[in-house]
Amino acid sequence: MKKYLKEIIVLLLQLFMFYIFPLFVGPTDTMGMVILIIFATFLFSILIGSISKEKLKCFYPLISAILFIPSVFIHYNESALIHSLWYFVISTAGLLIGTVIYKLTHRK
């Protein structure tokens, strides 16, 4: 469990962005909030790609997309399910960028 502490912290921050953050946003700010969450997901995926050396990090895009699905029914309507695909794509791109950063900084 201690081995995956960095990954767990990033996933908890991601959960905060999906479930707690929308509680503080008004109904007119929904689209801006979605863009902010997409940007935060991109940054979290770069972070997990650049600090983690575990193979588990490859599942982060899938996990972030799946974690978003219940928040659609809590905070949004079913038309927001397409954003789950965006979270997967953005997380994959960020993870690739983070992995490149990790490889460049840990070269021997």
Coordinates of N, CA and C in Angstrom, one line a residue:
M1 N 0.8 -1.2 0.0 CA 0.0 0.0 0.0 C 0.9 1.3 0.0
K2 N 2.0 1.2 0.8 CA 2.9 2.3 0.8 C 3.5 2.5 -0.5
K3 N 3.6 1.5 -1.3 CA 4.3 1.5 -2.6 C 3.5 2.4 -3.6
Y4 N 2.2 2.4 -3.4 CA 1.3 3.2 -4.3 C 0.8 4.5 -3.7
L5 N 1.5 5.0 -2.8 CA 1.0 6.2 -2.1 C 0.9 7.4 -3.0
K6 N 1.8 7.7 -3.9 CA 1.7 8.8 -4.8 C 0.5 8.7 -5.7
E7 N 0.3 7.5 -6.2 CA -0.8 7.3 -7.1 C -2.2 7.4 -6.4
I8 N -2.2 7.0 -5.2 CA -3.5 7.1 -4.4 C -3.7 8.6 -4.1
I9 N -2.7 9.4 -3.8 CA -2.9 10.8 -3.5 C -3.4 11.5 -4.8
V10 N -2.9 11.2 -5.9 CA -3.3 11.8 -7.2 C -4.8 11.4 -7.5
L11 N -5.1 10.2 -7.2 CA -6.5 9.7 -7.5 C -7.5 10.4 -6.5
L12 N -7.0 10.6 -5.2 CA -7.9 11.3 -4.3 C -8.1 12.8 -4.7
L13 N -7.1 13.4 -5.2 CA -7.3 14.8 -5.8 C -8.2 14.8 -7.0
Q14 N -8.1 13.7 -7.8 CA -9.0 13.6 -8.9 C -10.4 13.4 -8.5
L15 N -10.6 12.6 -7.5 CA -12.0 12.4 -6.9 C -12.5 13.7 -6.4
F16 N -11.7 14.5 -5.7 CA -12.1 15.8 -5.2 C -12.6 16.7 -6.4
M17 N -11.9 16.7 -7.5 CA -12.3 17.5 -8.6 C -13.6 17.0 -9.2
F18 N -13.8 15.7 -9.2 CA -15.0 15.2 -9.8 C -16.3 15.3 -8.9
Y19 N -16.1 15.2 -7.6 CA -17.3 15.1 -6.8 C -17.5 16.3 -5.8
I20 N -16.4 16.9 -5.3 CA -16.5 17.9 -4.3 C -16.5 19.3 -5.0
F21 N -15.7 19.5 -5.9 CA -15.6 20.8 -6.6 C -16.9 21.3 -7.2
P22 N -17.7 20.4 -7.9 CA -18.9 20.9 -8.5 C -19.9 21.4 -7.5
L23 N -19.8 21.0 -6.2 CA -20.7 21.5 -5.2 C -20.6 23.0 -5.0
F24 N -19.5 23.6 -5.3 CA -19.2 25.0 -5.0 C -19.4 25.9 -6.2
V25 N -19.9 25.3 -7.3 CA -20.1 26.1 -8.5 C -21.6 26.3 -8.8
G26 N -21.9 27.5 -9.2 CA -23.3 27.8 -9.5 C -23.8 27.2 -10.8
P27 N -25.0 27.2 -11.1 CA -25.6 26.6 -12.3 C -25.1 27.3 -13.6
T28 N -24.7 28.5 -13.6 CA -24.3 29.2 -14.8 C -22.8 28.9 -15.1
D29 N -22.1 28.4 -14.2 CA -20.7 28.2 -14.3 C -20.3 26.8 -14.7
T30 N -21.3 26.0 -15.1 CA -21.0 24.6 -15.4 C -20.0 24.3 -16.5
M31 N -20.1 25.0 -17.6 CA -19.2 24.7 -18.7 C -17.8 25.1 -18.3
G32 N -17.6 26.2 -17.6 CA -16.3 26.6 -17.2 C -15.7 25.6 -16.2
M33 N -16.6 25.1 -15.4 CA -16.1 24.0 -14.4 C -15.6 22.8 -15.1
V34 N -16.4 22.4 -16.2 CA -16.0 21.2 -16.9 C -14.6 21.4 -17.6
I35 N -14.4 22.6 -18.1 CA -13.1 22.9 -18.7 C -12.0 22.9 -17.7
L36 N -12.3 23.4 -16.5 CA -11.3 23.4 -15.4 C -11.0 22.0 -15.0
I37 N -12.0 21.2 -14.9 CA -11.7 19.8 -14.5 C -11.0 19.0 -15.5
I38 N -11.2 19.3 -16.8 CA -10.4 18.7 -17.9 C -9.0 19.1 -17.8
F39 N -8.7 20.4 -17.5 CA -7.4 20.9 -17.4 C -6.7 20.3 -16.2
A40 N -7.4 20.2 -15.1 CA -6.9 19.6 -13.9 C -6.5 18.1 -14.1
T41 N -7.4 17.4 -14.8 CA -7.1 16.0 -15.2 C -5.9 15.9 -16.0
F42 N -5.7 16.8 -16.9 CA -4.5 16.8 -17.8 C -3.2 17.0 -16.9
L43 N -3.3 18.0 -16.0 CA -2.2 18.2 -15.1 C -1.9 17.0 -14.1
F44 N -3.0 16.4 -13.6 CA -2.8 15.3 -12.7 C -2.2 14.1 -13.5
S45 N -2.6 13.9 -14.7 CA -2.0 12.8 -15.5 C -0.5 13.0 -15.8
I46 N -0.2 14.3 -16.1 CA 1.2 14.6 -16.3 C 2.0 14.3 -15.0
L47 N 1.4 14.7 -13.9 CA 2.0 14.5 -12.6 C 2.3 13.0 -12.3
I48 N 1.2 12.2 -12.5 CA 1.4 10.8 -12.2 C 2.3 10.1 -13.2
G49 N 2.4 10.6 -14.4 CA 3.3 10.1 -15.4 C 4.8 10.4 -15.1
S50 N 5.0 11.6 -14.5 CA 6.3 12.0 -14.2 C 6.9 11.6 -12.8
I51 N 6.0 11.3 -11.9 CA 6.5 10.9 -10.5 C 6.4 9.4 -10.3
S52 N 5.6 8.7 -11.0 CA 5.4 7.3 -10.7 C 6.3 6.4 -11.6
K53 N 6.9 5.4 -11.0 CA 7.6 4.5 -11.8 C 7.0 3.1 -11.8
E54 N 5.7 3.0 -11.2 CA 5.0 1.8 -11.2 C 4.2 1.6 -12.5
K55 N 4.0 0.3 -12.8 CA 3.3 0.0 -14.0 C 1.8 0.3 -13.9
L56 N 1.3 0.5 -12.7 CA -0.1 0.8 -12.4 C -0.5 2.1 -13.0
K57 N 0.5 3.0 -13.3 CA 0.1 4.3 -13.8 C -0.5 4.2 -15.2
C58 N -0.3 3.1 -15.9 CA -0.9 3.0 -17.2 C -2.4 2.9 -17.2
F59 N -2.9 2.5 -16.0 CA -4.4 2.4 -15.9 C -5.1 3.7 -15.5
Y60 N -4.3 4.7 -15.2 CA -4.8 6.0 -14.7 C -5.9 6.6 -15.7
P61 N -5.6 6.6 -17.0 CA -6.7 7.2 -17.9 C -8.0 6.4 -17.8
L62 N -7.9 5.1 -17.7 CA -9.2 4.3 -17.6 C -9.8 4.6 -16.3
I63 N -9.1 4.6 -15.2 CA -9.6 4.8 -13.9 C -10.3 6.2 -13.8
S64 N -9.6 7.2 -14.4 CA -10.2 8.6 -14.3 C -11.5 8.7 -15.1
A65 N -11.6 8.0 -16.2 CA -12.8 8.0 -17.0 C -13.9 7.3 -16.3
I66 N -13.6 6.2 -15.7 CA -14.6 5.4 -15.0 C -15.1 6.2 -13.7
L67 N -14.2 6.8 -13.0 CA -14.5 7.6 -11.8 C -15.4 8.8 -12.1
F68 N -15.4 9.3 -13.4 CA -16.2 10.4 -13.7 C -17.7 10.0 -13.9
I69 N -17.9 8.8 -14.4 CA -19.3 8.3 -14.8 C -20.3 8.5 -13.6
P70 N -20.1 8.1 -12.4 CA -21.1 8.3 -11.4 C -21.3 9.8 -11.1
S71 N -20.3 10.7 -11.3 CA -20.6 12.1 -11.0 C -21.5 12.7 -12.1
V72 N -21.6 12.1 -13.2 CA -22.5 12.6 -14.3 C -23.9 12.5 -13.7
F73 N -24.3 11.4 -13.1 CA -25.6 11.3 -12.6 C -25.9 12.0 -11.3
I74 N -24.8 12.4 -10.6 CA -24.9 13.2 -9.3 C -25.0 14.7 -9.6
H75 N -24.2 15.2 -10.5 CA -24.1 16.6 -10.7 C -24.6 17.1 -12.0
Y76 N -24.6 16.3 -13.1 CA -25.0 16.7 -14.4 C -26.2 15.9 -14.9
N77 N -26.4 15.9 -16.2 CA -27.4 15.0 -16.8 C -26.6 14.0 -17.7
E78 N -27.4 13.0 -18.3 CA -26.7 12.0 -19.0 C -26.0 12.5 -20.3
S79 N -26.3 13.7 -20.7 CA -25.6 14.2 -21.9 C -24.1 14.5 -21.6
A80 N -23.8 14.5 -20.4 CA -22.4 14.8 -20.0 C -21.5 13.5 -20.0
L81 N -22.1 12.4 -20.3 CA -21.4 11.1 -20.4 C -20.2 11.1 -21.4
I82 N -20.4 11.9 -22.5 CA -19.3 12.0 -23.5 C -18.0 12.6 -22.9
H83 N -18.2 13.4 -21.8 CA -17.0 13.9 -21.2 C -16.1 12.8 -20.6
S84 N -16.6 11.7 -20.3 CA -15.8 10.6 -19.8 C -14.8 10.2 -20.9
L85 N -15.2 10.2 -22.1 CA -14.3 9.9 -23.2 C -13.2 11.0 -23.3
W86 N -13.6 12.2 -23.1 CA -12.6 13.3 -23.1 C -11.6 13.1 -22.0
Y87 N -12.1 12.7 -20.8 CA -11.1 12.5 -19.7 C -10.2 11.4 -20.0
F88 N -10.6 10.4 -20.7 CA -9.7 9.3 -21.1 C -8.7 9.8 -22.0
V89 N -9.1 10.5 -23.1 CA -8.1 11.0 -24.1 C -7.1 12.0 -23.5
I90 N -7.6 12.9 -22.7 CA -6.8 13.9 -22.0 C -5.8 13.3 -21.1
S91 N -6.3 12.3 -20.3 CA -5.4 11.6 -19.3 C -4.3 10.8 -20.1
T92 N -4.7 10.2 -21.2 CA -3.7 9.4 -21.9 C -2.6 10.3 -22.5
A93 N -3.0 11.5 -23.0 CA -2.0 12.4 -23.5 C -1.1 13.0 -22.4
G94 N -1.7 13.3 -21.3 CA -0.9 13.8 -20.2 C 0.0 12.7 -19.6
L95 N -0.5 11.5 -19.6 CA 0.3 10.4 -19.1 C 1.5 10.2 -20.0
L96 N 1.3 10.3 -21.3 CA 2.4 10.1 -22.2 C 3.5 11.3 -22.1
I97 N 3.0 12.5 -21.9 CA 3.9 13.6 -21.7 C 4.6 13.4 -20.4
G98 N 3.9 13.0 -19.3 CA 4.6 12.8 -18.0 C 5.6 11.7 -18.1
T99 N 5.3 10.6 -18.8 CA 6.3 9.5 -19.0 C 7.5 10.0 -19.7
V100 N 7.4 10.8 -20.7 CA 8.5 11.4 -21.4 C 9.3 12.2 -20.5
I101 N 8.7 13.0 -19.7 CA 9.4 13.9 -18.7 C 10.2 13.0 -17.7
Y102 N 9.5 11.9 -17.3 CA 10.2 11.0 -16.3 C 11.4 10.3 -17.0
K103 N 11.3 9.9 -18.3 CA 12.4 9.3 -19.0 C 13.5 10.3 -19.2
L104 N 13.2 11.5 -19.5 CA 14.3 12.5 -19.7 C 15.0 12.9 -18.4
T105 N 14.3 12.9 -17.3 CA 14.9 13.4 -16.1 C 15.6 12.2 -15.3
H106 N 15.3 11.0 -15.7 CA 15.9 9.8 -15.0 C 16.9 9.0 -15.9
R107 N 17.4 9.7 -16.9 CA 18.4 9.1 -17.8 C 19.7 8.9 -17.1
K108 N 20.4 7.8 -17.4 CA 21.7 7.6 -16.8 C 22.8 7.9 -17.8

